[in-house]
Coordinates of C-alpha atoms in Angstrom, one line a residue:
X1 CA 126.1 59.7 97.9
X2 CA 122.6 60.4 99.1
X3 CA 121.0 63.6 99.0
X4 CA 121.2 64.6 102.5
X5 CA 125.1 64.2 102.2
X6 CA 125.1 66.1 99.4
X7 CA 123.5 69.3 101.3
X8 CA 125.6 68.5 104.3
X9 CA 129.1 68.7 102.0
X10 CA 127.4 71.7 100.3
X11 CA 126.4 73.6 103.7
X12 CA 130.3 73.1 105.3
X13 CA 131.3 74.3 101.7
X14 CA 129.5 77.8 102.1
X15 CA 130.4 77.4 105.8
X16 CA 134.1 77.5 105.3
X17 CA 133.6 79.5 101.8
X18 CA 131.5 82.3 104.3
X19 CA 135.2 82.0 106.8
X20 CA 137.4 82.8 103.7
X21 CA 134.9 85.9 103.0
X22 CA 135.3 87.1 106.4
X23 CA 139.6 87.0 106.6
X24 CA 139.6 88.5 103.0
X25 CA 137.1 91.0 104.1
X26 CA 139.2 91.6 107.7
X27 CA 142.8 92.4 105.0
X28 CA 140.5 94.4 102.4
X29 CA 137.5 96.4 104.3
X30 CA 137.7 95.9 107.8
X31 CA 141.6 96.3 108.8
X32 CA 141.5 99.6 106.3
X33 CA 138.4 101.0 108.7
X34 CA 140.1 100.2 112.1
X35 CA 143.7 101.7 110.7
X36 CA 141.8 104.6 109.2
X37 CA 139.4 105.4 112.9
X38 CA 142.5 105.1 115.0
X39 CA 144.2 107.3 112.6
X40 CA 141.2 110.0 112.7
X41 CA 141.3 109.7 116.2
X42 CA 144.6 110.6 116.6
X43 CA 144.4 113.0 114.3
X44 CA 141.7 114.5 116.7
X45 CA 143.3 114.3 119.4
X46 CA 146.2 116.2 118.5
X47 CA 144.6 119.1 116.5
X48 CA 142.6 119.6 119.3
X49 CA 145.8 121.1 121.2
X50 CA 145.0 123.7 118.2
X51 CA 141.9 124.6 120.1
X52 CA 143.2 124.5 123.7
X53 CA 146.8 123.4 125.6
X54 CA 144.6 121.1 127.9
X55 CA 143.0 119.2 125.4
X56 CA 145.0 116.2 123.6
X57 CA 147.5 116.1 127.0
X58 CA 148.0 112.5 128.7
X59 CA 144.8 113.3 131.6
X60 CA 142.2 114.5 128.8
X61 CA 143.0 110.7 126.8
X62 CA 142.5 109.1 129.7
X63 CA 139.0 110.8 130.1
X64 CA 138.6 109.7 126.8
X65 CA 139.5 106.5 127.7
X66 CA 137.0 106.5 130.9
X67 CA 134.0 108.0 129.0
X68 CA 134.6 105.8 126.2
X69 CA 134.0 102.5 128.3
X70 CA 130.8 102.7 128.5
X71 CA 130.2 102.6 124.9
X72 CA 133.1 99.9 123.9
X73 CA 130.9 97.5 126.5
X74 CA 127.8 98.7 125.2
X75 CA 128.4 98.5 121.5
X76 CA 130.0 95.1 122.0
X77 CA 126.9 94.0 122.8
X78 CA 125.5 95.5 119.6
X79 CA 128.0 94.4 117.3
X80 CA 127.4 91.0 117.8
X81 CA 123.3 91.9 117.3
X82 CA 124.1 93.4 114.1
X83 CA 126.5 90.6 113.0
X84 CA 123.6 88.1 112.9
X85 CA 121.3 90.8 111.5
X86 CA 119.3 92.1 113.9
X87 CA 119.5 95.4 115.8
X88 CA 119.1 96.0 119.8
X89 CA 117.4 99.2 120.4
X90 CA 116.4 98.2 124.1
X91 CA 119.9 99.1 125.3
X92 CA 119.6 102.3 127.1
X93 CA 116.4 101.3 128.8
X94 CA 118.2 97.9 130.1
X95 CA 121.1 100.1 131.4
X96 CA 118.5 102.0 133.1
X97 CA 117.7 99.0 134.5
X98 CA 121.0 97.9 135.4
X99 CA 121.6 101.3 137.4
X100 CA 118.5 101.4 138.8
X101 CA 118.6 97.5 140.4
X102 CA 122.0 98.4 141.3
X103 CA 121.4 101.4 143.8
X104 CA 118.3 99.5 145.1
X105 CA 119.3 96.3 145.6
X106 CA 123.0 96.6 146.3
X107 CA 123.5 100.2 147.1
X108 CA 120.5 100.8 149.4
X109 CA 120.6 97.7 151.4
X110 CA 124.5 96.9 151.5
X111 CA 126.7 99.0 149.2
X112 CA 129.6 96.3 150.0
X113 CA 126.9 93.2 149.0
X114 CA 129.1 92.4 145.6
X115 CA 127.1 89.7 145.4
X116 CA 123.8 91.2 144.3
X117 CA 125.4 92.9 141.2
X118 CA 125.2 89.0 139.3
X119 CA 121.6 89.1 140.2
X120 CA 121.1 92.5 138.5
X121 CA 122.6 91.1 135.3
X122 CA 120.7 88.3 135.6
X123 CA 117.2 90.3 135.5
X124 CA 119.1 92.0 132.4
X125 CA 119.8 88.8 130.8
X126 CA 115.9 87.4 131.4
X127 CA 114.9 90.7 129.4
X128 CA 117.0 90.0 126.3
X129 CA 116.0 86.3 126.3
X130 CA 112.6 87.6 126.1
X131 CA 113.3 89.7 123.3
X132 CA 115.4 86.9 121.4
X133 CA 112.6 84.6 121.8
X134 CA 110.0 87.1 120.4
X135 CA 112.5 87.5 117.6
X136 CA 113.3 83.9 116.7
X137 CA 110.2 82.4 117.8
X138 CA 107.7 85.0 117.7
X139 CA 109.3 85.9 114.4
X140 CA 108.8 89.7 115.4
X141 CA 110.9 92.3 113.4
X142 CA 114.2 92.9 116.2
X143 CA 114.0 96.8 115.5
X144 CA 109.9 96.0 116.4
X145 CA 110.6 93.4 119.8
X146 CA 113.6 95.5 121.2
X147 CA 111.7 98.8 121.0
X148 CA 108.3 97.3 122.3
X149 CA 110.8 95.6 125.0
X150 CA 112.4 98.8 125.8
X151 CA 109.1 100.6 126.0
X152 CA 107.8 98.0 129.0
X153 CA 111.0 98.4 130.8
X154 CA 111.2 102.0 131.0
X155 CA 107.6 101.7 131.8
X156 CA 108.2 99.3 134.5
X157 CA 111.2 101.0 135.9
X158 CA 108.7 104.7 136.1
X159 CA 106.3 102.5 138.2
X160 CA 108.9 101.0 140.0
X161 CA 110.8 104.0 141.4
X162 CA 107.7 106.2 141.6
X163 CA 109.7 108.7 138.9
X164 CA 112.3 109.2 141.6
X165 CA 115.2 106.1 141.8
X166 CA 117.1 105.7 145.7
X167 CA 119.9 104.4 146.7
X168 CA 123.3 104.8 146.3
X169 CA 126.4 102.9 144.2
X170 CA 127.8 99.7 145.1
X171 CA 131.2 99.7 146.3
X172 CA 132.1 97.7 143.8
X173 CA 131.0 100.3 141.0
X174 CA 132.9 103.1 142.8
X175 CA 135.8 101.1 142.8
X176 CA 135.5 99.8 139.7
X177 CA 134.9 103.5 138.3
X178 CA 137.2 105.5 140.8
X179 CA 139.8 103.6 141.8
X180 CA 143.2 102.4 140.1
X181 CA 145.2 99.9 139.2
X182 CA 149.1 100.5 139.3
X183 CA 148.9 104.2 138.7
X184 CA 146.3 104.1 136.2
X185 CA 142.5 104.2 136.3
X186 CA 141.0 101.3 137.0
X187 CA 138.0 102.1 134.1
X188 CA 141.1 102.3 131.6
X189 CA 143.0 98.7 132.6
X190 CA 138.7 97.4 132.6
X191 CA 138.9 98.3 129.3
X192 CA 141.9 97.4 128.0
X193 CA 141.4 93.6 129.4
X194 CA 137.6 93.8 128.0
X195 CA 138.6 94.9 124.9
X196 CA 141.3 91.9 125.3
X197 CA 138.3 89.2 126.0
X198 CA 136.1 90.5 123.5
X199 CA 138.6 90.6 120.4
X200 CA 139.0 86.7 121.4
X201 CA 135.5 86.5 121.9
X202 CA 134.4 87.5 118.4
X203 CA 137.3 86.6 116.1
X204 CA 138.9 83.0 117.7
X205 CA 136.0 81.2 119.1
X206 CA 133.6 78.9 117.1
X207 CA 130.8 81.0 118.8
X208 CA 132.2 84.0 116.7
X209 CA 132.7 81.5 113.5
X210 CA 128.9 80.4 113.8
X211 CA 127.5 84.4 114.7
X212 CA 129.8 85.4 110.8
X213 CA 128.1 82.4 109.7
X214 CA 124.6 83.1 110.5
X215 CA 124.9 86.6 109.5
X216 CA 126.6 85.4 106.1
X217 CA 123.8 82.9 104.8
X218 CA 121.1 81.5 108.1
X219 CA 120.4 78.2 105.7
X220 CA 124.1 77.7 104.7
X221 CA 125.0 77.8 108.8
X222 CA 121.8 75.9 109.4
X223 CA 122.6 72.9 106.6
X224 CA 126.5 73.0 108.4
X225 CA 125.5 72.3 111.6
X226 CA 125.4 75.5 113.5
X227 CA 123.1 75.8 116.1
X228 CA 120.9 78.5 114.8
X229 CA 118.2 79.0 116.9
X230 CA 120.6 78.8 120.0
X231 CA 123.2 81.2 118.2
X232 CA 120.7 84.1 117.2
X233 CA 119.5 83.9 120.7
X234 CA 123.1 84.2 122.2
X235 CA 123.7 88.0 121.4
X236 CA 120.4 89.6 122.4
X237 CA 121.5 87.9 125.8
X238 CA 125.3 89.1 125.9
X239 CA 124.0 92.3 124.8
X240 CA 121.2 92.9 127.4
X241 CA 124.2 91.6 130.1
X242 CA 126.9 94.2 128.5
X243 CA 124.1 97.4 128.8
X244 CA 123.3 95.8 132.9
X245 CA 126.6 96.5 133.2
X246 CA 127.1 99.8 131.5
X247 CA 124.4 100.8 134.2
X248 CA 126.1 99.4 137.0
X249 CA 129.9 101.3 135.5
X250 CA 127.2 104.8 135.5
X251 CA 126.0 104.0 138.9
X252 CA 130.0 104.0 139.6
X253 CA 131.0 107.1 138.0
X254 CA 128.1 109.1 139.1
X255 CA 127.0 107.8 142.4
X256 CA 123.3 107.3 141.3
X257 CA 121.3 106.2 138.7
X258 CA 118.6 108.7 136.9
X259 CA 115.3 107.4 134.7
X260 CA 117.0 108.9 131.5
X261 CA 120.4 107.7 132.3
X262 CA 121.4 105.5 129.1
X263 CA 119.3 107.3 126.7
X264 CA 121.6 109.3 125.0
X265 CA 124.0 105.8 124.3
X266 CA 121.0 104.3 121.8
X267 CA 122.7 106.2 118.3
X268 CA 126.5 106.0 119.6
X269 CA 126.3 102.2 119.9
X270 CA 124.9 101.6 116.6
X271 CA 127.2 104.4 114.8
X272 CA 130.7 102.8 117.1
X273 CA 129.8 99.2 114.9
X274 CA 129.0 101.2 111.7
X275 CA 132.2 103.1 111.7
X276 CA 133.8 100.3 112.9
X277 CA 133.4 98.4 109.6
X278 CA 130.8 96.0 109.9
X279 CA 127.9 95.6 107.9
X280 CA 124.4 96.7 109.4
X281 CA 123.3 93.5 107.1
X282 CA 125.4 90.9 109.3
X283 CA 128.0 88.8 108.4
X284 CA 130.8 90.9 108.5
X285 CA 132.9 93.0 111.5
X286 CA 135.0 92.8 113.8
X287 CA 135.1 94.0 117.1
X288 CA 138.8 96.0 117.1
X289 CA 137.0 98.1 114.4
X290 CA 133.8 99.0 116.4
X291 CA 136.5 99.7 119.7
X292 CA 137.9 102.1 117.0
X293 CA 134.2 104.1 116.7
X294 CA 133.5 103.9 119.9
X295 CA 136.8 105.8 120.9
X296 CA 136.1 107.8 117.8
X297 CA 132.8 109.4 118.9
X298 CA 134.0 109.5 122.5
X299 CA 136.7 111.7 121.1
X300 CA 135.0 113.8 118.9
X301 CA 131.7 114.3 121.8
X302 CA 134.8 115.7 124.1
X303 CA 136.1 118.2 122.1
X304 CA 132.7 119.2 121.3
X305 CA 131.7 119.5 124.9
X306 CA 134.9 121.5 125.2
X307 CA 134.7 123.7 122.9
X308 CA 131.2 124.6 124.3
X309 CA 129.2 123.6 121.1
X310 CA 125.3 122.1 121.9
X311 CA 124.5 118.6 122.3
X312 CA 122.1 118.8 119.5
X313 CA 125.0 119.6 117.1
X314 CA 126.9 116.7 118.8
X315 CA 123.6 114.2 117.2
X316 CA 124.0 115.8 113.6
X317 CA 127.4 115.2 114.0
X318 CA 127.3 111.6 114.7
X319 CA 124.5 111.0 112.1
X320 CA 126.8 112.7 109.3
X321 CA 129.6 110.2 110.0
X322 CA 127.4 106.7 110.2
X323 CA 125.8 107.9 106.8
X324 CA 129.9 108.8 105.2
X325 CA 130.7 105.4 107.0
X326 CA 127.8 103.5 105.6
X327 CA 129.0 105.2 101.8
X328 CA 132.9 104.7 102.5
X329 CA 132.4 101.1 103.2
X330 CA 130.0 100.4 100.0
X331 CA 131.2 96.9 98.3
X332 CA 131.4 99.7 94.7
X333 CA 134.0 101.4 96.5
X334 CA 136.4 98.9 97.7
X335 CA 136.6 97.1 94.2
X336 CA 137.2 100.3 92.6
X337 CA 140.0 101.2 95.5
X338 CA 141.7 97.6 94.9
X339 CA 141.1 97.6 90.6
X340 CA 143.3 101.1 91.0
X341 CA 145.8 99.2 93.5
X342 CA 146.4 96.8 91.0

C-alpha cells in the first residue's frame, strides 16, 4: 500500500472516528443541554404566572415564540460559524443591511415587488463571501475580518441613508410578520418549518457531516476528502443570508428599519449556540440545542421587560448564563457526571 493510501485510509478513519464522537457527544452532552434548556424554559414560563396572571398564558408564548424568531434564524447562522471555529460578529450590522435595502429597494419603490427581497440577500451574501475569503484566504483572525467587515457596513449604510433610512416594509415582511396561518401566527408556523429545515440541515446532510468534520480536526477532513476551503466558506455565507433576513422579518414587525436595528442580537446569538451545547472550539452542536437558547433568552428578556427591570441588567444576565453554560458543559464535568452514573 503506498503512502498516499495510507493517509487516505487514515483521514476517512478520523473522518468516521470524528462522526462517532459527534452521536456519542449528541446522547452524553448535547441531548442533556437541549432537555435541560427546554426544561428551564418551561420552568420560566410557568413561575412567571408567580409574578403576573398574564404572563406564562397561551398569547405571551406565542410572543415568545414571535420575538424569539429572529434569534433562532440568526443564531443558526452562527452556529454553523462556530461549528467550524470561527465566530461571526458582523451579524447585526448585515441585518441592518438587510432592513435597510429592504425599505429602499422594495418598500419605497414597490412594497408588493417580492422580487427584490432575493436581491437584498444577495448583497448580504456578497458581504459574507468577502469576509470568508479574508478568513480562509487572507488568513485574517474571523473575530478580526467580521468586525473590520461589520465596521465598513455600518459605515456604508450611515453614508448611504444620510443617518436617516426611508421607506417602508415590503408586503411580504408584513405578511410574513403579521399575518397567520390557520389560526396561528404566521412568524410561529415560519419557525416551526425553519427550525424543521435547519435540524435536517445540520444533522442529516453531508454538508453538516463535513462542517462536524472540519470543526473536529481541518487536516483529518482535509486528508478524507472534504472540501475544506469550500466548506469553511459555506457558513459565513448562510450566516450573512440568515441576519439579511432577520432584517427583512424586523422590517416586518416594525414597519421600518433604524441604523441600530440589530445591535442588540450580536451577544444573544453567540450565547443561544453556547447554551445550546456546542463548543465555541467547533466540532460539536447541534442546532435543536441552540433553538433551545435562543427560546431560553427570548424567555427570560420577556419576563424581564415585564417585570420592568433595565436592559443593562438583561446583558449581565445573559453574560452570567454563557459563562455557567461554558462551565456546565466542561469535558471534567460530564466524565465525572457519567463515572457517578455508572
Amino acid at each position: 500500500m503506498t503512502l498516499s493510501n495510507e493517509m487516505s485510509q487514515a483521514g476517512k478513519g478520523a473522518f468516521a472516528q470524528a462522526g462517532d464522537t459527534r452521536r456519542s457527544a449528541g446522547i452524553s452532552r448535547e441531548t442533556v443541554s437541549t432537555v435541560a434548556v427546554a426544561g428551564l424554559c418551561v420552568a420560566m414560563l410557568l413561575g412567571a404566572r408567580f409574578i403576573s396572571p398574564a404572563l406564562g398564558s397561551w398569547s405571551q408564548v406565542e410572543t415568545v415564540l414571535v420575538l424569539g424568531s429572529f434569534l433562532v434564524v440568526l443564531s443558526f447562522g452562527q452556529g454553523l460559524v462556530i461549528l467550524t471555529g470561527g465566530l461571526d460578529l458582523s451579524l447585526p450590522a448585515l441585518a441592518t443591511l438587510g432592513g435597510i435595502l429592504a425599505t429602499n429597494w422594495a418598500g419605497q419603490s414597490d412594497p408588493s415587488a417580492w422580487y427584490l427581497l432575493p436581491a437584498v440577500l444577495l448583497v448580504c451574501a456578497g458581504v459574507g463571501l468577502l469576509s470568508a475569503a479574508g478568513i480562509v484566504w487572507l488568513r485574517v483572525p474571523p473575530f478580526i475580518m467580521t468586525l473590520a467587515m461589520s465596521i465598513i457596513v455600518s459605515s456604508l449604510l450611515l453614508g448611504y441613508t444620510r443617518g436617516t433610512p426611508r421607506g417602508a416594509a415590503p408586503e411580504m415582511a408584513l405578511a410574513l410578520m403579521k399575518g397567520h396561518v390557520l389560526g396561528l401566527p404566521a412568524p410561529v408556523v415560519f419557525l416551526v418549518a425553519f427550525i424543521l429545515l435547519g435540524w435536517l440541515f445540520q444533522s442529516r446532510t453531508v454538508f453538516g457531516r463535513y462542517l462536524y468534520a472540519i470543526g473536529t480536526n481541518v487536516e483529518a477532513a482535509r486528508i478524507a476528502g472534504v472540501p475544506v476551503t469550500a466548506m469553511r466558506i459555506l457558513p459565513y455565507v448562510i450566516s450573512a443570508v440568515c441576519a439579511g433576513f432577520v432584517g427583512i422579518m424586523l422590517v416586518g414587525y416594525s414597519n421600518g428599519a433604524t441604523l441600530r436595528m440589530g445591535d442588540s442580537y450580536l451577544l444573544p446569538s453567540v450565547a443561544a449556540v453556547v447554551i445550546g451545547g456546542s463548543s465555541i472550539l467547533g466540532g460539536r452542536g447541534t442546532f435543536l440545542g441552540t433553538v433551545g437558547g435562543a427560546i431560553l433568552l427570548t424567555t427570560l428578556g420577556t419576563i424581564i421587560s415585564a417585570i420592568g427591570l433595565e436592559f443593562g441588567l438583561r446583558t449581565i444576565i445573559e453574560g452570567a448564563i454563557v459563562l455557567t453554560a461554558l462551565l456546565l458543559l466542561r469535558d471534567e464535568l460530564f466524565q465525572k457526571l457519567s463515572a457517578l452514573l455508572r
